């Protein structure tokens, strides 16, 4: 088959046009349990993400693949699409919607998904990155940082829409992951007062990003140990810096720690910095897995409304199979503030992957 | 594989951890037809539920199974998610979203679905429980009762969210089904004045249930006959009592009857009781099935706005295959009230299962 | 198996009841790219429709088939359901939701989908009917016409909900396609002032159609050539007339042209007519395909706000496989009006079918 020179110039050379067919894979998880928070009535809810996804790859020949993934997120207790703050429904494919190409150069994707930092950091979190209030991922691990502050109201805090995702191949244990977003505005985004005033907010309703948001994470794996360093800047130029590591102290015992700082200097006059650290351990014994974690978040001395958060969590998972486990969690979360409070959370449930 | 004693104590003993893989099953129905109501213009709409579902089971060994089911409901005439009153879109997985375990003990599930009574009662209804206005299920069979009065506005009237579902095994023809809901509130629920005032309604916007809602149905099957007794209490403590039975008078002829009462004493001062009864017959002849039903609902003597509803319906289904049938319905619905009215409904359409 | 005479009379004779099982087919496309408009910041978006669909057919015997198709549309850059004007989310099954029967008589379907004209006309458009701003389908090909002006706010402009679709078999190269909608109203439709006043609009909020909308397209294919003639009337009685043709000048070269007129006389006093024409060519060379098109839309001499639109577009598609191609487009759109403007659009992306 003859190639056009224009095609070669624009898109690079592909030695052949293949026609591999590959079926769509349907996958997902259902996670539901009984939850008791000391400040709420007994509830049924989730511990991990609930997903229903569609994905596939196509072999294009010469080591090149086309791939896509569309992932619905939902609330199993009420059957709705995943909900954000105030019960606002998130996008249908909240999990991710991406299409791209994979080859020797790595993987390039376009669309919506977890930022490089948010995705990478889950490996260093004691509850393997689940968004449960017993876990650390969505608050302490990220030092309270939001990846998408100009997104739609109720939107998730750890994703970029309108982004380009690049994952390098792993070379000698080293991998680089980057995400770059456009400055596109969202019709429905909330205003951010920031260094402006209520009348003239720094970011108006539906404002464009003042700079391209990006996220970079680098990982290095060597035998039983792994390290991560990451930096991210969101659409209102808040910066996040994070380092983390884990080591398999024995085949059954994983120890991990992370340290994160966000610099809100672009929109805050005082208390620009929020810092956090989390340590944890996972211990596997037959079908049982024990999870333990402790962490602190410090939001600055002048921020008298909330100065410090301390969280201690224990979890237990019992595998009924490779796809199904039951779990029990207990967690305590203390806020050291002008009106300090303490919150206990208990959960008991089942997680089934399909 | 070694089991932990804690796991045995917490969750019961499972003799082995299996890894059975089972593909996700995709299933559903599309039902669309031409509908003429005497009070509306000719329309295209549905007679039965329209579903697109995903389900699966996993064999965990020792007779134990994990199972899940996620069921989208939609409107085929407009392509939207199923809509409730006022065109409000219902949850994506309006049909059900449940995960659970099944074994010799029966089946336990968590999530959202039809209550025990609402699911069981469909067997005793002349139009096999379809929500068509020609059918009886959604109004006369349930005496106008609502299972979820504190649910989101526009929500379905026959489901519990945030619930635990237990179905016993069938023992000597006897089966027990129970559903227990939490008291969790919904941000968007409507106020219910009840025994309060408009200014101080008995249930405010977003109120918690005043007691745990539950539903229990017991069935007994013996040869060609089946009986049901059921009781349900919703989140505003309205109680429903129902008995029903059917008999296969011949292999082709099913005769059925139900009697239902709701007691609204917790929120009504007058006319606490609504009663209803429905009788019906299904006759199968080759590829044809004839449906006939008659029922009455009595909303109390002092409730002068609407005292009594009488409905008579005829249906015809012609099977083109085991998965596809065409149908024709004719129904008359009379309201005996201060301003009585009569409504005729005709429908002609196709139902396809996949 | 014995058939009832009533069934034969009502629905026609089917010689046998078959039970063919056929699995649900999952299919779709993901199309994402980088877009630069001269009036907007660099963005990530789509060029073609993004779909995730479920469809199937069932063999009923004797040449008769039951069929259904449910098609989700979504925005890959943000993961939401497809959005219309103002970011309003469209129906879940925006693509189509239809069920029907197919046989020697042709195909009859009920539900929601592209009108006969809108579907047929895509064959005569230089960018094969994609909704990209570089393409002509959604504006110039249809002379700015809207198929569903009384639909929900933000709804698509080229579909009927609540409709009956009939496609004849192709006989001697000739085929007839018709779509007939009901007059059903939509709770959320916008008012149309038309020949009324703001206080008394010709069509109120939630108004019924004043006549049944319909669409008819007739095509004739003869060797390398095809012709189309179409007429459509929407729910506010705007009429559309269109003729189009293409010829495969060589196996690699397709030349095409269309001419369309809409008559808005039912709602406009002046400038009732809008006319348009589009010419184009597609040239295939190995894995490369070149697209070129030019068109004009004339909205009437008295309509000083916008008199004429001129669009010139070039496209290039390079197939990596039968299912995946990358593309680059460049398009210029000029408005000849009291305040004329010119808009350039560039796009570079990937389209993957699964």
mmCIF file with all atom_site columns, C-alpha atoms in Angstrom, chain A residues 139-279:
data_model
loop_
_atom_site.group_PDB
_atom_site.id
_atom_site.type_symbol
_atom_site.label_atom_id
_atom_site.label_alt_id
_atom_site.label_comp_id
_atom_site.label_asym_id
_atom_site.label_entity_id
_atom_site.label_seq_id
_atom_site.pdbx_PDB_ins_code
_atom_site.Cartn_x
_atom_site.Cartn_y
_atom_site.Cartn_z
_atom_site.occupancy
_atom_site.B_iso_or_equiv
_atom_site.pdbx_formal_charge
_atom_site.auth_seq_id
_atom_site.auth_comp_id
_atom_site.auth_asym_id
_atom_site.auth_atom_id
_atom_site.pdbx_PDB_model_num
ATOM 1   C CA . UNK A 1 139 ? -7.897  14.551  51.328 1.00 0.00 ? 139 UNK A CA 1
ATOM 2   C CA . UNK A 1 140 ? -4.727  13.868  53.330 1.00 0.00 ? 140 UNK A CA 1
ATOM 3   C CA . UNK A 1 141 ? -2.698  12.282  50.531 1.00 0.00 ? 141 UNK A CA 1
ATOM 4   C CA . UNK A 1 142 ? -3.293  15.355  48.353 1.00 0.00 ? 142 UNK A CA 1
ATOM 5   C CA . UNK A 1 143 ? -3.118  17.938  51.172 1.00 0.00 ? 143 UNK A CA 1
ATOM 6   C CA . UNK A 1 144 ? -6.674  18.988  50.382 1.00 0.00 ? 144 UNK A CA 1
ATOM 7   C CA . UNK A 1 145 ? -5.736  19.922  46.827 1.00 0.00 ? 145 UNK A CA 1
ATOM 8   C CA . UNK A 1 146 ? -8.245  20.136  43.946 1.00 0.00 ? 146 UNK A CA 1
ATOM 9   C CA . UNK A 1 147 ? -7.108  19.300  40.405 1.00 0.00 ? 147 UNK A CA 1
ATOM 10  C CA . UNK A 1 148 ? -10.093 20.918  38.694 1.00 0.00 ? 148 UNK A CA 1
ATOM 11  C CA . UNK A 1 149 ? -11.276 24.026  40.617 1.00 0.00 ? 149 UNK A CA 1
ATOM 12  C CA . UNK A 1 150 ? -12.876 25.568  37.502 1.00 0.00 ? 150 UNK A CA 1
ATOM 13  C CA . UNK A 1 151 ? -14.761 22.395  36.587 1.00 0.00 ? 151 UNK A CA 1
ATOM 14  C CA . UNK A 1 152 ? -18.511 22.013  36.751 1.00 0.00 ? 152 UNK A CA 1
ATOM 15  C CA . UNK A 1 153 ? -20.058 22.431  40.181 1.00 0.00 ? 153 UNK A CA 1
ATOM 16  C CA . UNK A 1 154 ? -19.962 19.112  42.056 1.00 0.00 ? 154 UNK A CA 1
ATOM 17  C CA . UNK A 1 155 ? -17.215 17.817  39.786 1.00 0.00 ? 155 UNK A CA 1
ATOM 18  C CA . UNK A 1 156 ? -14.560 15.442  41.023 1.00 0.00 ? 156 UNK A CA 1
ATOM 19  C CA . UNK A 1 157 ? -11.425 16.981  42.488 1.00 0.00 ? 157 UNK A CA 1
ATOM 20  C CA . UNK A 1 158 ? -8.805  14.699  40.966 1.00 0.00 ? 158 UNK A CA 1
ATOM 21  C CA . UNK A 1 159 ? -9.302  14.778  37.208 1.00 0.00 ? 159 UNK A CA 1
ATOM 22  C CA . UNK A 1 160 ? -8.579  16.917  34.180 1.00 0.00 ? 160 UNK A CA 1
ATOM 23  C CA . UNK A 1 161 ? -11.093 17.203  31.369 1.00 0.00 ? 161 UNK A CA 1
ATOM 24  C CA . UNK A 1 162 ? -9.896  18.432  27.961 1.00 0.00 ? 162 UNK A CA 1
ATOM 25  C CA . UNK A 1 163 ? -6.468  16.981  28.501 1.00 0.00 ? 163 UNK A CA 1
ATOM 26  C CA . UNK A 1 164 ? -3.606  15.190  26.779 1.00 0.00 ? 164 UNK A CA 1
ATOM 27  C CA . UNK A 1 165 ? -2.143  12.256  28.714 1.00 0.00 ? 165 UNK A CA 1
ATOM 28  C CA . UNK A 1 166 ? 1.302   10.837  28.070 1.00 0.00 ? 166 UNK A CA 1
ATOM 29  C CA . UNK A 1 167 ? 2.840   7.848   29.847 1.00 0.00 ? 167 UNK A CA 1
ATOM 30  C CA . UNK A 1 168 ? 6.397   6.954   28.954 1.00 0.00 ? 168 UNK A CA 1
ATOM 31  C CA . UNK A 1 169 ? 7.501   3.345   28.731 1.00 0.00 ? 169 UNK A CA 1
ATOM 32  C CA . UNK A 1 170 ? 9.245   2.033   31.843 1.00 0.00 ? 170 UNK A CA 1
ATOM 33  C CA . UNK A 1 171 ? 12.997  2.260   31.244 1.00 0.00 ? 171 UNK A CA 1
ATOM 34  C CA . UNK A 1 172 ? 15.342  0.768   33.845 1.00 0.00 ? 172 UNK A CA 1
ATOM 35  C CA . UNK A 1 173 ? 12.587  1.079   36.441 1.00 0.00 ? 173 UNK A CA 1
ATOM 36  C CA . UNK A 1 174 ? 11.922  4.717   35.613 1.00 0.00 ? 174 UNK A CA 1
ATOM 37  C CA . UNK A 1 175 ? 8.631   6.029   34.215 1.00 0.00 ? 175 UNK A CA 1
ATOM 38  C CA . UNK A 1 176 ? 7.340   9.528   33.470 1.00 0.00 ? 176 UNK A CA 1
ATOM 39  C CA . UNK A 1 177 ? 3.641   10.407  33.333 1.00 0.00 ? 177 UNK A CA 1
ATOM 40  C CA . UNK A 1 178 ? 2.347   13.780  32.222 1.00 0.00 ? 178 UNK A CA 1
ATOM 41  C CA . UNK A 1 179 ? -1.043  15.374  31.801 1.00 0.00 ? 179 UNK A CA 1
ATOM 42  C CA . UNK A 1 180 ? -1.604  18.735  30.149 1.00 0.00 ? 180 UNK A CA 1
ATOM 43  C CA . UNK A 1 181 ? -4.979  20.433  30.058 1.00 0.00 ? 181 UNK A CA 1
ATOM 44  C CA . UNK A 1 182 ? -6.321  23.175  27.846 1.00 0.00 ? 182 UNK A CA 1
ATOM 45  C CA . UNK A 1 183 ? -7.510  26.504  29.232 1.00 0.00 ? 183 UNK A CA 1
ATOM 46  C CA . UNK A 1 184 ? -11.098 25.886  28.054 1.00 0.00 ? 184 UNK A CA 1
ATOM 47  C CA . UNK A 1 185 ? -13.804 27.296  30.299 1.00 0.00 ? 185 UNK A CA 1
ATOM 48  C CA . UNK A 1 186 ? -16.864 25.513  31.650 1.00 0.00 ? 186 UNK A CA 1
ATOM 49  C CA . UNK A 1 187 ? -20.212 27.259  31.325 1.00 0.00 ? 187 UNK A CA 1
ATOM 50  C CA . UNK A 1 188 ? -21.247 26.182  34.777 1.00 0.00 ? 188 UNK A CA 1
ATOM 51  C CA . UNK A 1 189 ? -18.104 26.619  36.856 1.00 0.00 ? 189 UNK A CA 1
ATOM 52  C CA . UNK A 1 190 ? -18.355 28.478  40.144 1.00 0.00 ? 190 UNK A CA 1
ATOM 53  C CA . UNK A 1 191 ? -16.632 31.812  40.737 1.00 0.00 ? 191 UNK A CA 1
ATOM 54  C CA . UNK A 1 192 ? -13.453 31.843  42.840 1.00 0.00 ? 192 UNK A CA 1
ATOM 55  C CA . UNK A 1 193 ? -12.998 35.044  44.820 1.00 0.00 ? 193 UNK A CA 1
ATOM 56  C CA . UNK A 1 194 ? -9.302  34.420  45.479 1.00 0.00 ? 194 UNK A CA 1
ATOM 57  C CA . UNK A 1 195 ? -7.340  37.660  45.598 1.00 0.00 ? 195 UNK A CA 1
ATOM 58  C CA . UNK A 1 196 ? -10.306 39.554  44.169 1.00 0.00 ? 196 UNK A CA 1
ATOM 59  C CA . UNK A 1 197 ? -13.564 40.564  45.834 1.00 0.00 ? 197 UNK A CA 1
ATOM 60  C CA . UNK A 1 198 ? -17.039 39.092  45.825 1.00 0.00 ? 198 UNK A CA 1
ATOM 61  C CA . UNK A 1 199 ? -17.989 41.740  43.256 1.00 0.00 ? 199 UNK A CA 1
ATOM 62  C CA . UNK A 1 200 ? -14.867 41.218  41.177 1.00 0.00 ? 200 UNK A CA 1
ATOM 63  C CA . UNK A 1 201 ? -13.714 37.655  41.843 1.00 0.00 ? 201 UNK A CA 1
ATOM 64  C CA . UNK A 1 202 ? -10.290 36.588  40.662 1.00 0.00 ? 202 UNK A CA 1
ATOM 65  C CA . UNK A 1 203 ? -12.046 33.938  38.554 1.00 0.00 ? 203 UNK A CA 1
ATOM 66  C CA . UNK A 1 204 ? -15.563 34.735  37.408 1.00 0.00 ? 204 UNK A CA 1
ATOM 67  C CA . UNK A 1 205 ? -18.321 32.191  36.762 1.00 0.00 ? 205 UNK A CA 1
ATOM 68  C CA . UNK A 1 206 ? -17.311 30.265  33.657 1.00 0.00 ? 206 UNK A CA 1
ATOM 69  C CA . UNK A 1 207 ? -13.802 31.726  33.626 1.00 0.00 ? 207 UNK A CA 1
ATOM 70  C CA . UNK A 1 208 ? -10.991 30.304  31.533 1.00 0.00 ? 208 UNK A CA 1
ATOM 71  C CA . UNK A 1 209 ? -7.922  28.903  33.258 1.00 0.00 ? 209 UNK A CA 1
ATOM 72  C CA . UNK A 1 210 ? -5.266  31.583  33.697 1.00 0.00 ? 210 UNK A CA 1
ATOM 73  C CA . UNK A 1 211 ? -2.611  29.073  32.629 1.00 0.00 ? 211 UNK A CA 1
ATOM 74  C CA . UNK A 1 212 ? -2.546  25.570  31.202 1.00 0.00 ? 212 UNK A CA 1
ATOM 75  C CA . UNK A 1 213 ? -2.995  23.067  34.035 1.00 0.00 ? 213 UNK A CA 1
ATOM 76  C CA . UNK A 1 214 ? -0.472  20.242  34.057 1.00 0.00 ? 214 UNK A CA 1
ATOM 77  C CA . UNK A 1 215 ? 0.564   17.259  36.148 1.00 0.00 ? 215 UNK A CA 1
ATOM 78  C CA . UNK A 1 216 ? 3.823   15.338  36.094 1.00 0.00 ? 216 UNK A CA 1
ATOM 79  C CA . UNK A 1 217 ? 4.745   12.263  38.101 1.00 0.00 ? 217 UNK A CA 1
ATOM 80  C CA . UNK A 1 218 ? 7.982   10.345  37.905 1.00 0.00 ? 218 UNK A CA 1
ATOM 81  C CA . UNK A 1 219 ? 8.356   6.887   39.426 1.00 0.00 ? 219 UNK A CA 1
ATOM 82  C CA . UNK A 1 220 ? 11.344  4.715   40.027 1.00 0.00 ? 220 UNK A CA 1
ATOM 83  C CA . UNK A 1 221 ? 10.986  1.038   40.860 1.00 0.00 ? 221 UNK A CA 1
ATOM 84  C CA . UNK A 1 222 ? 13.835  -1.121  42.034 1.00 0.00 ? 222 UNK A CA 1
ATOM 85  C CA . UNK A 1 223 ? 13.098  -4.614  43.309 1.00 0.00 ? 223 UNK A CA 1
ATOM 86  C CA . UNK A 1 224 ? 10.831  -4.313  46.369 1.00 0.00 ? 224 UNK A CA 1
ATOM 87  C CA . UNK A 1 225 ? 10.958  -0.493  46.493 1.00 0.00 ? 225 UNK A CA 1
ATOM 88  C CA . UNK A 1 226 ? 9.279   2.302   44.574 1.00 0.00 ? 226 UNK A CA 1
ATOM 89  C CA . UNK A 1 227 ? 9.587   6.073   44.731 1.00 0.00 ? 227 UNK A CA 1
ATOM 90  C CA . UNK A 1 228 ? 7.472   8.883   43.291 1.00 0.00 ? 228 UNK A CA 1
ATOM 91  C CA . UNK A 1 229 ? 8.032   12.580  42.812 1.00 0.00 ? 229 UNK A CA 1
ATOM 92  C CA . UNK A 1 230 ? 5.209   14.672  41.393 1.00 0.00 ? 230 UNK A CA 1
ATOM 93  C CA . UNK A 1 231 ? 4.270   18.243  40.648 1.00 0.00 ? 231 UNK A CA 1
ATOM 94  C CA . UNK A 1 232 ? 0.931   19.582  39.464 1.00 0.00 ? 232 UNK A CA 1
ATOM 95  C CA . UNK A 1 233 ? -0.558  22.991  38.722 1.00 0.00 ? 233 UNK A CA 1
ATOM 96  C CA . UNK A 1 234 ? -4.297  23.455  38.404 1.00 0.00 ? 234 UNK A CA 1
ATOM 97  C CA . UNK A 1 235 ? -6.366  25.960  36.440 1.00 0.00 ? 235 UNK A CA 1
ATOM 98  C CA . UNK A 1 236 ? -6.144  28.618  39.179 1.00 0.00 ? 236 UNK A CA 1
ATOM 99  C CA . UNK A 1 237 ? -2.381  28.096  39.418 1.00 0.00 ? 237 UNK A CA 1
ATOM 100 C CA . UNK A 1 238 ? -2.367  26.329  42.769 1.00 0.00 ? 238 UNK A CA 1
ATOM 101 C CA . UNK A 1 239 ? 0.735   24.142  42.798 1.00 0.00 ? 239 UNK A CA 1
ATOM 102 C CA . UNK A 1 240 ? 1.110   20.723  44.371 1.00 0.00 ? 240 UNK A CA 1
ATOM 103 C CA . UNK A 1 241 ? 4.383   18.979  45.198 1.00 0.00 ? 241 UNK A CA 1
ATOM 104 C CA . UNK A 1 242 ? 4.476   15.398  46.409 1.00 0.00 ? 242 UNK A CA 1
ATOM 105 C CA . UNK A 1 243 ? 7.014   12.709  47.162 1.00 0.00 ? 243 UNK A CA 1
ATOM 106 C CA . UNK A 1 244 ? 6.154   9.167   48.185 1.00 0.00 ? 244 UNK A CA 1
ATOM 107 C CA . UNK A 1 245 ? 7.666   5.737   48.517 1.00 0.00 ? 245 UNK A CA 1
ATOM 108 C CA . UNK A 1 246 ? 6.854   2.184   49.434 1.00 0.00 ? 246 UNK A CA 1
ATOM 109 C CA . UNK A 1 247 ? 8.867   -0.915  50.176 1.00 0.00 ? 247 UNK A CA 1
ATOM 110 C CA . UNK A 1 248 ? 7.813   -4.542  50.310 1.00 0.00 ? 248 UNK A CA 1
ATOM 111 C CA . UNK A 1 249 ? 9.508   -5.291  53.644 1.00 0.00 ? 249 UNK A CA 1
ATOM 112 C CA . UNK A 1 250 ? 8.566   -8.922  53.032 1.00 0.00 ? 250 UNK A CA 1
ATOM 113 C CA . UNK A 1 251 ? 6.381   -10.457 50.299 1.00 0.00 ? 251 UNK A CA 1
ATOM 114 C CA . UNK A 1 252 ? 3.403   -10.003 52.647 1.00 0.00 ? 252 UNK A CA 1
ATOM 115 C CA . UNK A 1 253 ? 4.190   -6.604  54.140 1.00 0.00 ? 253 UNK A CA 1
ATOM 116 C CA . UNK A 1 254 ? 4.068   -3.298  52.294 1.00 0.00 ? 254 UNK A CA 1
ATOM 117 C CA . UNK A 1 255 ? 5.185   -0.135  54.102 1.00 0.00 ? 255 UNK A CA 1
ATOM 118 C CA . UNK A 1 256 ? 4.503   3.263   52.554 1.00 0.00 ? 256 UNK A CA 1
ATOM 119 C CA . UNK A 1 257 ? 4.747   6.969   53.179 1.00 0.00 ? 257 UNK A CA 1
ATOM 120 C CA . UNK A 1 258 ? 3.975   10.201  51.349 1.00 0.00 ? 258 UNK A CA 1
ATOM 121 C CA . UNK A 1 259 ? 4.537   13.920  51.863 1.00 0.00 ? 259 UNK A CA 1
ATOM 122 C CA . UNK A 1 260 ? 2.580   16.567  49.982 1.00 0.00 ? 260 UNK A CA 1
ATOM 123 C CA . UNK A 1 261 ? 2.447   20.353  49.891 1.00 0.00 ? 261 UNK A CA 1
ATOM 124 C CA . UNK A 1 262 ? 0.127   22.656  48.032 1.00 0.00 ? 262 UNK A CA 1
ATOM 125 C CA . UNK A 1 263 ? 1.011   26.250  47.362 1.00 0.00 ? 263 UNK A CA 1
ATOM 126 C CA . UNK A 1 264 ? -2.096  28.396  46.950 1.00 0.00 ? 264 UNK A CA 1
ATOM 127 C CA . UNK A 1 265 ? -0.174  31.641  46.597 1.00 0.00 ? 265 UNK A CA 1
ATOM 128 C CA . UNK A 1 266 ? -1.896  32.590  43.350 1.00 0.00 ? 266 UNK A CA 1
ATOM 129 C CA . UNK A 1 267 ? -5.315  32.862  45.012 1.00 0.00 ? 267 UNK A CA 1
ATOM 130 C CA . UNK A 1 268 ? -4.581  33.144  48.786 1.00 0.00 ? 268 UNK A CA 1
ATOM 131 C CA . UNK A 1 269 ? -3.007  36.073  50.596 1.00 0.00 ? 269 UNK A CA 1
ATOM 132 C CA . UNK A 1 270 ? -2.486  34.203  53.882 1.00 0.00 ? 270 UNK A CA 1
ATOM 133 C CA . UNK A 1 271 ? -1.968  30.520  54.602 1.00 0.00 ? 271 UNK A CA 1
ATOM 134 C CA . UNK A 1 272 ? -0.845  29.823  51.090 1.00 0.00 ? 272 UNK A CA 1
ATOM 135 C CA . UNK A 1 273 ? 0.610   26.504  52.118 1.00 0.00 ? 273 UNK A CA 1
ATOM 136 C CA . UNK A 1 274 ? -1.121  23.301  53.119 1.00 0.00 ? 274 UNK A CA 1
ATOM 137 C CA . UNK A 1 275 ? 1.101   20.350  53.974 1.00 0.00 ? 275 UNK A CA 1
ATOM 138 C CA . UNK A 1 276 ? 0.328   16.734  54.755 1.00 0.00 ? 276 UNK A CA 1
ATOM 139 C CA . UNK A 1 277 ? 1.961   13.386  55.338 1.00 0.00 ? 277 UNK A CA 1
ATOM 140 C CA . UNK A 1 278 ? 0.615   9.850   55.479 1.00 0.00 ? 278 UNK A CA 1
ATOM 141 C CA . UNK A 1 279 ? 2.245   6.600   56.572 1.00 0.00 ? 279 UNK A CA 1
#
